[in-house]
Coordinates of C-alpha atoms and ligand atoms in Angstrom, one line a residue:
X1 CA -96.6 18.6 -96.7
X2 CA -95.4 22.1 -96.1
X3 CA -97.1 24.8 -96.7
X4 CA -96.4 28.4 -97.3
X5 CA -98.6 31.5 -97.0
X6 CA -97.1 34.6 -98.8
X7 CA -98.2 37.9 -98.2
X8 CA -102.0 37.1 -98.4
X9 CA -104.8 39.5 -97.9
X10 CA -108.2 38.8 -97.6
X11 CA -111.0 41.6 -97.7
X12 CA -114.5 40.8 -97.0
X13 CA -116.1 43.2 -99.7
X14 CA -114.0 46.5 -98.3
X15 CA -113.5 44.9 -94.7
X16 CA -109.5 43.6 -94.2
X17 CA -109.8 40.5 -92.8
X18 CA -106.0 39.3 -93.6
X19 CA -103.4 42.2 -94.4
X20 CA -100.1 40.7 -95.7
X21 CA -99.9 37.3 -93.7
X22 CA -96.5 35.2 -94.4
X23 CA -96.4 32.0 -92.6
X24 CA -93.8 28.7 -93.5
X25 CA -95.4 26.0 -91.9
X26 CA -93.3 22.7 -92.4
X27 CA -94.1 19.2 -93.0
X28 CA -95.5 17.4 -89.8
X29 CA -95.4 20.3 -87.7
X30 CA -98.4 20.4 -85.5
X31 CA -98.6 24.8 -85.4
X32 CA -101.4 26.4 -83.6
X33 CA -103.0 29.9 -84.8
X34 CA -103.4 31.2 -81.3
X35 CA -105.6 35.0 -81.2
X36 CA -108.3 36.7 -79.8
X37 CA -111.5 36.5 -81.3
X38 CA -112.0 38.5 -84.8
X39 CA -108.1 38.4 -85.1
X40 CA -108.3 36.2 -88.4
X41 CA -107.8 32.7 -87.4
X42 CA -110.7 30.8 -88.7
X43 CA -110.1 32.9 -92.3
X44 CA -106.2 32.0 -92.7
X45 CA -107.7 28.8 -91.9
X46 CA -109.9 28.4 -94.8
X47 CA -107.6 30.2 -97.0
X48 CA -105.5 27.3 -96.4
X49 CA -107.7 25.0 -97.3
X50 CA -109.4 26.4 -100.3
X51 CA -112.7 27.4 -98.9
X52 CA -112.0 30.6 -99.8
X53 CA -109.2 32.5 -101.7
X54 CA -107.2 35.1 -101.5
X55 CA -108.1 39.1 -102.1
X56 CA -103.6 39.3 -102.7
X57 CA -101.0 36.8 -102.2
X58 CA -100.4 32.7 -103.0
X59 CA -100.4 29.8 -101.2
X60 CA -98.2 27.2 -102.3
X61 CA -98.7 23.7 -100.7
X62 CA -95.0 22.1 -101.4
X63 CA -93.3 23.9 -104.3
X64 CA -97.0 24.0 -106.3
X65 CA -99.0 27.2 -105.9
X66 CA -102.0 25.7 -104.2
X67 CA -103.9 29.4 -104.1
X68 CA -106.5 28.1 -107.2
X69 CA -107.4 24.9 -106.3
X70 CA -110.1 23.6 -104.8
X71 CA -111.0 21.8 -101.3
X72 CA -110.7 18.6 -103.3
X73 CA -107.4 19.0 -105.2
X74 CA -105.7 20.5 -102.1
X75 CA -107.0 17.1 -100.0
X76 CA -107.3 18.5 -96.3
X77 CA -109.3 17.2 -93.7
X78 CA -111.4 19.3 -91.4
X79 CA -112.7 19.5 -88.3
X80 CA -115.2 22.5 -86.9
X81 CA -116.2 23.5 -83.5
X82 CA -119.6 22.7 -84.4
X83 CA -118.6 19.8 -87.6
X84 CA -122.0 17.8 -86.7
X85 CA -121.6 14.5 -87.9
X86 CA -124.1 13.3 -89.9
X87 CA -126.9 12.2 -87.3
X88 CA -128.8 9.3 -89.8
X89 CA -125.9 8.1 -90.1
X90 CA -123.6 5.3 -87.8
X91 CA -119.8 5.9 -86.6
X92 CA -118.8 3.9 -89.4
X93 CA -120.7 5.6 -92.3
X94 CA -119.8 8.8 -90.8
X95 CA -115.9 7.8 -90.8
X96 CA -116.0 6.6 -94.4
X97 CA -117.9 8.4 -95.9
X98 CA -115.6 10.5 -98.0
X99 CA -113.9 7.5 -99.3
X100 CA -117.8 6.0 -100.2
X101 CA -118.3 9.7 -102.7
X102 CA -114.9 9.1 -104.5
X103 CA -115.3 8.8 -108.1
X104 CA -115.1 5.2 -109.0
X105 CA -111.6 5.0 -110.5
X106 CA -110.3 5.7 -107.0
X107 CA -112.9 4.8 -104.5
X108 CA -112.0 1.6 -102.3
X109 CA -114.4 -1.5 -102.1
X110 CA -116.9 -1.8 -99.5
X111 CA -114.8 -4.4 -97.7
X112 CA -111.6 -1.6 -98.2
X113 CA -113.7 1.1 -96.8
X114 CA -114.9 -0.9 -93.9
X115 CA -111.0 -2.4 -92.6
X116 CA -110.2 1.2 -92.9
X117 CA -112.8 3.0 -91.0
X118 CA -112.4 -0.1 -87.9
X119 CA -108.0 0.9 -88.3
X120 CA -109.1 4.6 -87.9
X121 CA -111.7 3.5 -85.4
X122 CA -108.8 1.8 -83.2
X123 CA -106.7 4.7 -83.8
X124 CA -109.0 7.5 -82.2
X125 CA -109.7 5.0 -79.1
X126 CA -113.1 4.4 -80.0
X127 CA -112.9 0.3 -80.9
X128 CA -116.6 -1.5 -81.2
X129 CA -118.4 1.6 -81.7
X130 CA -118.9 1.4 -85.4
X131 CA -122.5 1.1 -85.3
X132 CA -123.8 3.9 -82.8
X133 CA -125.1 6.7 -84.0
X134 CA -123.9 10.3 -83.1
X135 CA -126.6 11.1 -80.3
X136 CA -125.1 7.8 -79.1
X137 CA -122.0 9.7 -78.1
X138 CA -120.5 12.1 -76.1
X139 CA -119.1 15.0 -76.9
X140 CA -116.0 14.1 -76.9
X141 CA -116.2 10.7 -78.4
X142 CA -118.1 12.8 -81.1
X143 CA -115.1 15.1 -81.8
X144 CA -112.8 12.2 -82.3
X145 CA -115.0 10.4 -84.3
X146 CA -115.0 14.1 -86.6
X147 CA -111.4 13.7 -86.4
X148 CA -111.8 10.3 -87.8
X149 CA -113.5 11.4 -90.8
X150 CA -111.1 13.7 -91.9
X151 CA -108.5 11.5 -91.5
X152 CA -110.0 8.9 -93.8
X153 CA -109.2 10.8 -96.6
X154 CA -105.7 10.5 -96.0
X155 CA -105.6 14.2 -95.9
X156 CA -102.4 15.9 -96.9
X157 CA -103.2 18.3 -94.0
X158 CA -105.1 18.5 -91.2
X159 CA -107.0 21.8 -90.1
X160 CA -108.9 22.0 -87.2
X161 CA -110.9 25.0 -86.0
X162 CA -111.3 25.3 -82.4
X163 CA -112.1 21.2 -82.4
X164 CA -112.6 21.2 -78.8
X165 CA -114.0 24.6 -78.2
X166 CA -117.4 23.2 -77.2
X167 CA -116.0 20.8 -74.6
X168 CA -116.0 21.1 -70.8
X169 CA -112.8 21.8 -69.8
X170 CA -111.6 18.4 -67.9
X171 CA -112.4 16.6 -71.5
X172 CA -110.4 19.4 -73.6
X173 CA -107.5 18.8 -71.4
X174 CA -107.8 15.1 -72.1
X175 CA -108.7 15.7 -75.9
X176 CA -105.6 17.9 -75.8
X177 CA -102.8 15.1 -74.8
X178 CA -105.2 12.9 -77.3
X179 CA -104.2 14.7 -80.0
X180 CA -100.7 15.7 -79.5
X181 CA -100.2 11.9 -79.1
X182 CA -102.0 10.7 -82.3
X183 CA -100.3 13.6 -84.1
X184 CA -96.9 11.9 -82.9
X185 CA -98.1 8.6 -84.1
X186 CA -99.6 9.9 -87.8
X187 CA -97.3 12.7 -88.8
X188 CA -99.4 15.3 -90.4
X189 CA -98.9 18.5 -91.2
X190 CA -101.6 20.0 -88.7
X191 CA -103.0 23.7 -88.3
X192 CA -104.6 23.7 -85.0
X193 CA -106.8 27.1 -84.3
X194 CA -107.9 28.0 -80.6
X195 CA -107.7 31.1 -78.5
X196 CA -107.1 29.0 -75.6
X197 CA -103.6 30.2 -74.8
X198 CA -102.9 27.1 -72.3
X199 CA -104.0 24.6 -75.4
X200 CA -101.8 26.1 -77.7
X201 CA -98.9 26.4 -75.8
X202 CA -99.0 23.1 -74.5
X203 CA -100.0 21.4 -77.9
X204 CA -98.2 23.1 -80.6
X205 CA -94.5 22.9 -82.2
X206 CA -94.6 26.5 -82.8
X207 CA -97.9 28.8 -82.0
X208 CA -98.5 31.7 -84.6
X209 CA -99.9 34.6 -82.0
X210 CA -102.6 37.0 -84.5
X211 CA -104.2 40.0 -83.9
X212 CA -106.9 42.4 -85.9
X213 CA -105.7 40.5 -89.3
X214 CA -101.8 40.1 -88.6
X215 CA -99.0 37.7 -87.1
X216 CA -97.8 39.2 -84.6
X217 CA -95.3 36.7 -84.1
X218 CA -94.0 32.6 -84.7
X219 CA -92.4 30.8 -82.0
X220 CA -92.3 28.1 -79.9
X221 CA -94.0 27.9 -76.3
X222 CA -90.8 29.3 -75.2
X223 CA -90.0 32.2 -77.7
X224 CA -93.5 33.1 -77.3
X225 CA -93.7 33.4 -73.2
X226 CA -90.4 34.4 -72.5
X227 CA -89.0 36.4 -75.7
X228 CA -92.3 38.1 -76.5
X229 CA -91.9 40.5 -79.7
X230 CA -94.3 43.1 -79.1
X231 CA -96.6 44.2 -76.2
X232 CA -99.7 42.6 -77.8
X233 CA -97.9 39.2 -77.5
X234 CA -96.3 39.7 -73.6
X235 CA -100.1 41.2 -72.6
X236 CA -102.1 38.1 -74.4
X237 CA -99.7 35.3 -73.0
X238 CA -100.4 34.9 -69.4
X239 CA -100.7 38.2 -67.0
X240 CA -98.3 41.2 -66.9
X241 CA -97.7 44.4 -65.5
X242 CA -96.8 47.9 -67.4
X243 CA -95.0 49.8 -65.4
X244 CA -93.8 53.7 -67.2
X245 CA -90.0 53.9 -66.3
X246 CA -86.9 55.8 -67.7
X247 CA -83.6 54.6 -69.4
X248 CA -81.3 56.6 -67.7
X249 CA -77.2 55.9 -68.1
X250 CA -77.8 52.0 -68.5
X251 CA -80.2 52.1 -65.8
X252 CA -83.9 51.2 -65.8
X253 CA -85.6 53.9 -63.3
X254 CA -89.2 54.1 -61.8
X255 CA -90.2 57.2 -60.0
X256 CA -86.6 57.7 -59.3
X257 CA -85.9 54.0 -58.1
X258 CA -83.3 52.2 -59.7
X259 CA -84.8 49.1 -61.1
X260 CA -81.4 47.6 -62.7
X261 CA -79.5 47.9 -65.6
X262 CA -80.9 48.2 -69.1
X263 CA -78.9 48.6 -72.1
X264 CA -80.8 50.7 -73.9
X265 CA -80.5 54.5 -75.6
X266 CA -81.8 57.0 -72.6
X267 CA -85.6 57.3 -72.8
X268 CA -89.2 56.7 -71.7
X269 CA -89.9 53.0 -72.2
X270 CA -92.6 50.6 -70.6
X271 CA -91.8 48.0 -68.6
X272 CA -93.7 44.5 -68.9
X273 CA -93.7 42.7 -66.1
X274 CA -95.0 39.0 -65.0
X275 CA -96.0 38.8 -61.8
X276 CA -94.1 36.2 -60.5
X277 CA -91.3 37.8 -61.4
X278 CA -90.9 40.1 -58.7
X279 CA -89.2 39.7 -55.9
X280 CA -90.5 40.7 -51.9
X281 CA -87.3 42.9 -49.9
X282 CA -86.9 43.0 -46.7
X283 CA -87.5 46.6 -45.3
X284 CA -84.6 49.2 -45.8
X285 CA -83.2 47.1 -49.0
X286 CA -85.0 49.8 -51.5
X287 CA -86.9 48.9 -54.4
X288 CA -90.6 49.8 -55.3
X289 CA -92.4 50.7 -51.9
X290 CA -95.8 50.0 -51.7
X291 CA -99.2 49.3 -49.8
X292 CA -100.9 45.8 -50.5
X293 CA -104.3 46.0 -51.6
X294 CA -105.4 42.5 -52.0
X295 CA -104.0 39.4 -50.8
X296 CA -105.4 36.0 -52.2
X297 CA -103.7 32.3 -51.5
X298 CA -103.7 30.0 -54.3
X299 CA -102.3 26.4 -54.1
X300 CA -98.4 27.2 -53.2
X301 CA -98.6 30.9 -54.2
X302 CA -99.7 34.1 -52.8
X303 CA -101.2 36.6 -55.1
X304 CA -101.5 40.2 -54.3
X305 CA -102.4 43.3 -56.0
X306 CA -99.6 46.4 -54.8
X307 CA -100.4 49.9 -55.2
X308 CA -97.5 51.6 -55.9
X309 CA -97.8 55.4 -55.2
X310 CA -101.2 55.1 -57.5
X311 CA -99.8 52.7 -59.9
X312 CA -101.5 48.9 -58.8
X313 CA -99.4 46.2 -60.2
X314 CA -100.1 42.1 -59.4
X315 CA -97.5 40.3 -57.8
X316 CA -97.1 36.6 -57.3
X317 CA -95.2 35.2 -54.4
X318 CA -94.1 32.1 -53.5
X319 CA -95.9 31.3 -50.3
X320 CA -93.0 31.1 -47.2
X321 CA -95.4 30.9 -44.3
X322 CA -95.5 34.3 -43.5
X323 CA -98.6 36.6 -43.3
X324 CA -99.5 39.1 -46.2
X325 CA -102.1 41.3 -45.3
X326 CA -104.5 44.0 -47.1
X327 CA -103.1 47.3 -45.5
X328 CA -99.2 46.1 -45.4
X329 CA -96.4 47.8 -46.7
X330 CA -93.6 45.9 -48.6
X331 CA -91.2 46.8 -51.4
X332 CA -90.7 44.9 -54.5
X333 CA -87.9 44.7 -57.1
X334 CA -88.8 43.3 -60.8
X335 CA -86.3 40.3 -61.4
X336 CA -87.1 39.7 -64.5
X337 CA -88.5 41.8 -67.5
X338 CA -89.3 42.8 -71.3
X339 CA -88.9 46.2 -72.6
X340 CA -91.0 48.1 -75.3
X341 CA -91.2 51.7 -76.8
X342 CA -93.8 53.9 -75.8
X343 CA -96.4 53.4 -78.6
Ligands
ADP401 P1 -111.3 34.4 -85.7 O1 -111.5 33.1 -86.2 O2 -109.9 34.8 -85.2 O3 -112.3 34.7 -84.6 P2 -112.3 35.3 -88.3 O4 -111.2 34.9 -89.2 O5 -113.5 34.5 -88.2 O6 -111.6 35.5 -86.8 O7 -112.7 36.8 -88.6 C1 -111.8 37.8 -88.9 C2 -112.5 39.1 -89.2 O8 -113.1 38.9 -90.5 C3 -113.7 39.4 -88.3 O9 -113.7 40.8 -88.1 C4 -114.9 38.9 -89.0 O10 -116.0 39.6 -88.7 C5 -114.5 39.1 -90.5 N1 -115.1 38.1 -91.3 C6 -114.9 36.7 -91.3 N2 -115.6 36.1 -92.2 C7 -116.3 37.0 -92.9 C8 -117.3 37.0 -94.0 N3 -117.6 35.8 -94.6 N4 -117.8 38.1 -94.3 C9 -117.5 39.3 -93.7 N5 -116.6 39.4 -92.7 C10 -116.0 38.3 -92.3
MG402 MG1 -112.7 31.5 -85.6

């Protein structure tokens, strides 16, 4: 099913939650809406699926504007953060329980329900535990078995809301490759939400990055780390630097120091930086001089904050064998970067 969000707002009595969100999500993509908290991910979420509506704006699911109808004629399935399960209830009632409150003309037969919920059973790795109850389970087994549920409904689409958030993080890493692989196996259209920038890179088609009500940008893991489109998205996606320089002639200047070329009009611009992408010089080859701060070693990398002539910035090196110590002087040169306008 695709589904297309255009130009929807959503106040909260005079509060704008949503301002002018557009978003083409298409059929069997599994997209992630990936922002900090507050930035409007849980409300796009239930815009989508009809919990509440729009303050401007449709949604069409397919060609049909899907903006009026209810949870029920839009069929999604859900699954919370905190989704309990129903605790009087077993595995199996839990699982097929919305095909049990269909109206009768299209509710399945007991024996229907029951090959259905054991198929889904099978299909979230949870085989012979129809009859536990939910306080029989772990967390994780709980979160599948929620997963479960929502797909017993043959959902059109699938929208989960930080599904894992209240997992330790070995089992959300397992959870994670869980559910990219039954997602490869079922096909559905599936709007993943988390502000765990590692799960949605590594789980998502394409990641939708928000920020106080807006999409600050659609891409794929790639687009998103290495073409970021705006400072929000380069600062929120892994660690950076800003360093102030000048567009001068085609050339990228800090302090004076010829950085590299930059095809740019002449100006002030900020420079954003990942800090592995710097490179160390040997002495008397130029670059950024400075004075190392901190020096920490992590797994095959050395990590050090540089003050440059008052301006810190955090390098990563690759570690060589040599010794980087608090008090040295090295120069650096940026290999690689992104540049932005002064806001
Ligand atoms: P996220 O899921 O990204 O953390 P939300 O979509 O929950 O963000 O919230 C976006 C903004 O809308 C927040 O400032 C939040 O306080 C506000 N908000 C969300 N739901 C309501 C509501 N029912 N009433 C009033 N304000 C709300
Ligand atoms: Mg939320």
């Amino acid at each position: 099913m695709e589904i297309s969000v255009r130009n929807v707002r959503k106040d909260f009595d005079r509060f704008p939650a949503l301002h002018d969100v557009s978003l083409d999500i298409r059929s069997g993509e599994l997209i992630a809406l990936l922002g900090p908290s507050g930035s409007g991910k849980t409300t796009l979420l239930r815009l989508i699926a009809g919990l509440e509506f729009p303050s401007e704006g449709q949604i069409f699911f397919g060609a049909e504007d899907a903006s009026a109808r209810s949870v029920r004629e839009r069929n999604v399935g859900f699954v919370f953060q905190h989704y309990a399960l129903f605790r009087h209830m077993t595995v199996a009632d839990n699982i097929g329980f919305g095909l049990t409150v269909r109206p009768k003309a299209t509710r399945p037969s007991p024996k229907e329900v029951r090959r259905r919920v054991l198929e889904l059973l099978d299909l979230v790795q949870l085989p012979g535990l129809e009859n536990r109850f939910p306080r029989q389970l772990s967390g994780g087994q709980r979160q599948r078995v929620a997963l479960a549920r929502a797909l017993a409904i043959e959902p059109a689409v699938l929208l989960l809301d930080e599904p894992f958030g209240a997992l330790d993080a070995k089992v959300r890493k397992d959870l994670r490759r869980w559910l990219r692989d039954l997602h490869d196996q079922t096909g559905h259209t599936t709007v993943f939400v988390t502000h765990d920038q590692e799960e949605a890179l590594e789980l998502a088609d394409r990641v939708v990055v928000m920020s106080q009500g807006r999409i600050e940008q659609v891409g794929t893991a790639d687009d998103i780390y290495d073409r970021p489109a705006s400072p929000f998205v380069f600062s929120f996606i892994g660690q950076s630097n800003v360093l102030p320089v000048e567009i001068r002639g085609g050339s990228a200047l800090f302090g004076g120091t010829v950085l590299g070329a930059a095809a740019e009009p002449d100006g002030p611009r900020r420079m954003y930086v990942r800090p592995h992408d710097f490179d160390m010089l040997p002495e008397g080859e130029g670059g950024l001089a400075g004075r190392i701060v901190v020096a920490r070693r992590t797994g095959g990398s050395r990590f050090c904050t540089v003050d440059l002539d008052g301006v810190p910035i955090e390098i990563e090196l690759p570690h060589d064998g040599s010794a980087v110590r608090p008090g040295d002087r090295i120069a650096v040169r940026p290999r690689r970067w992104t540049l932005f306008d002064n806001a």
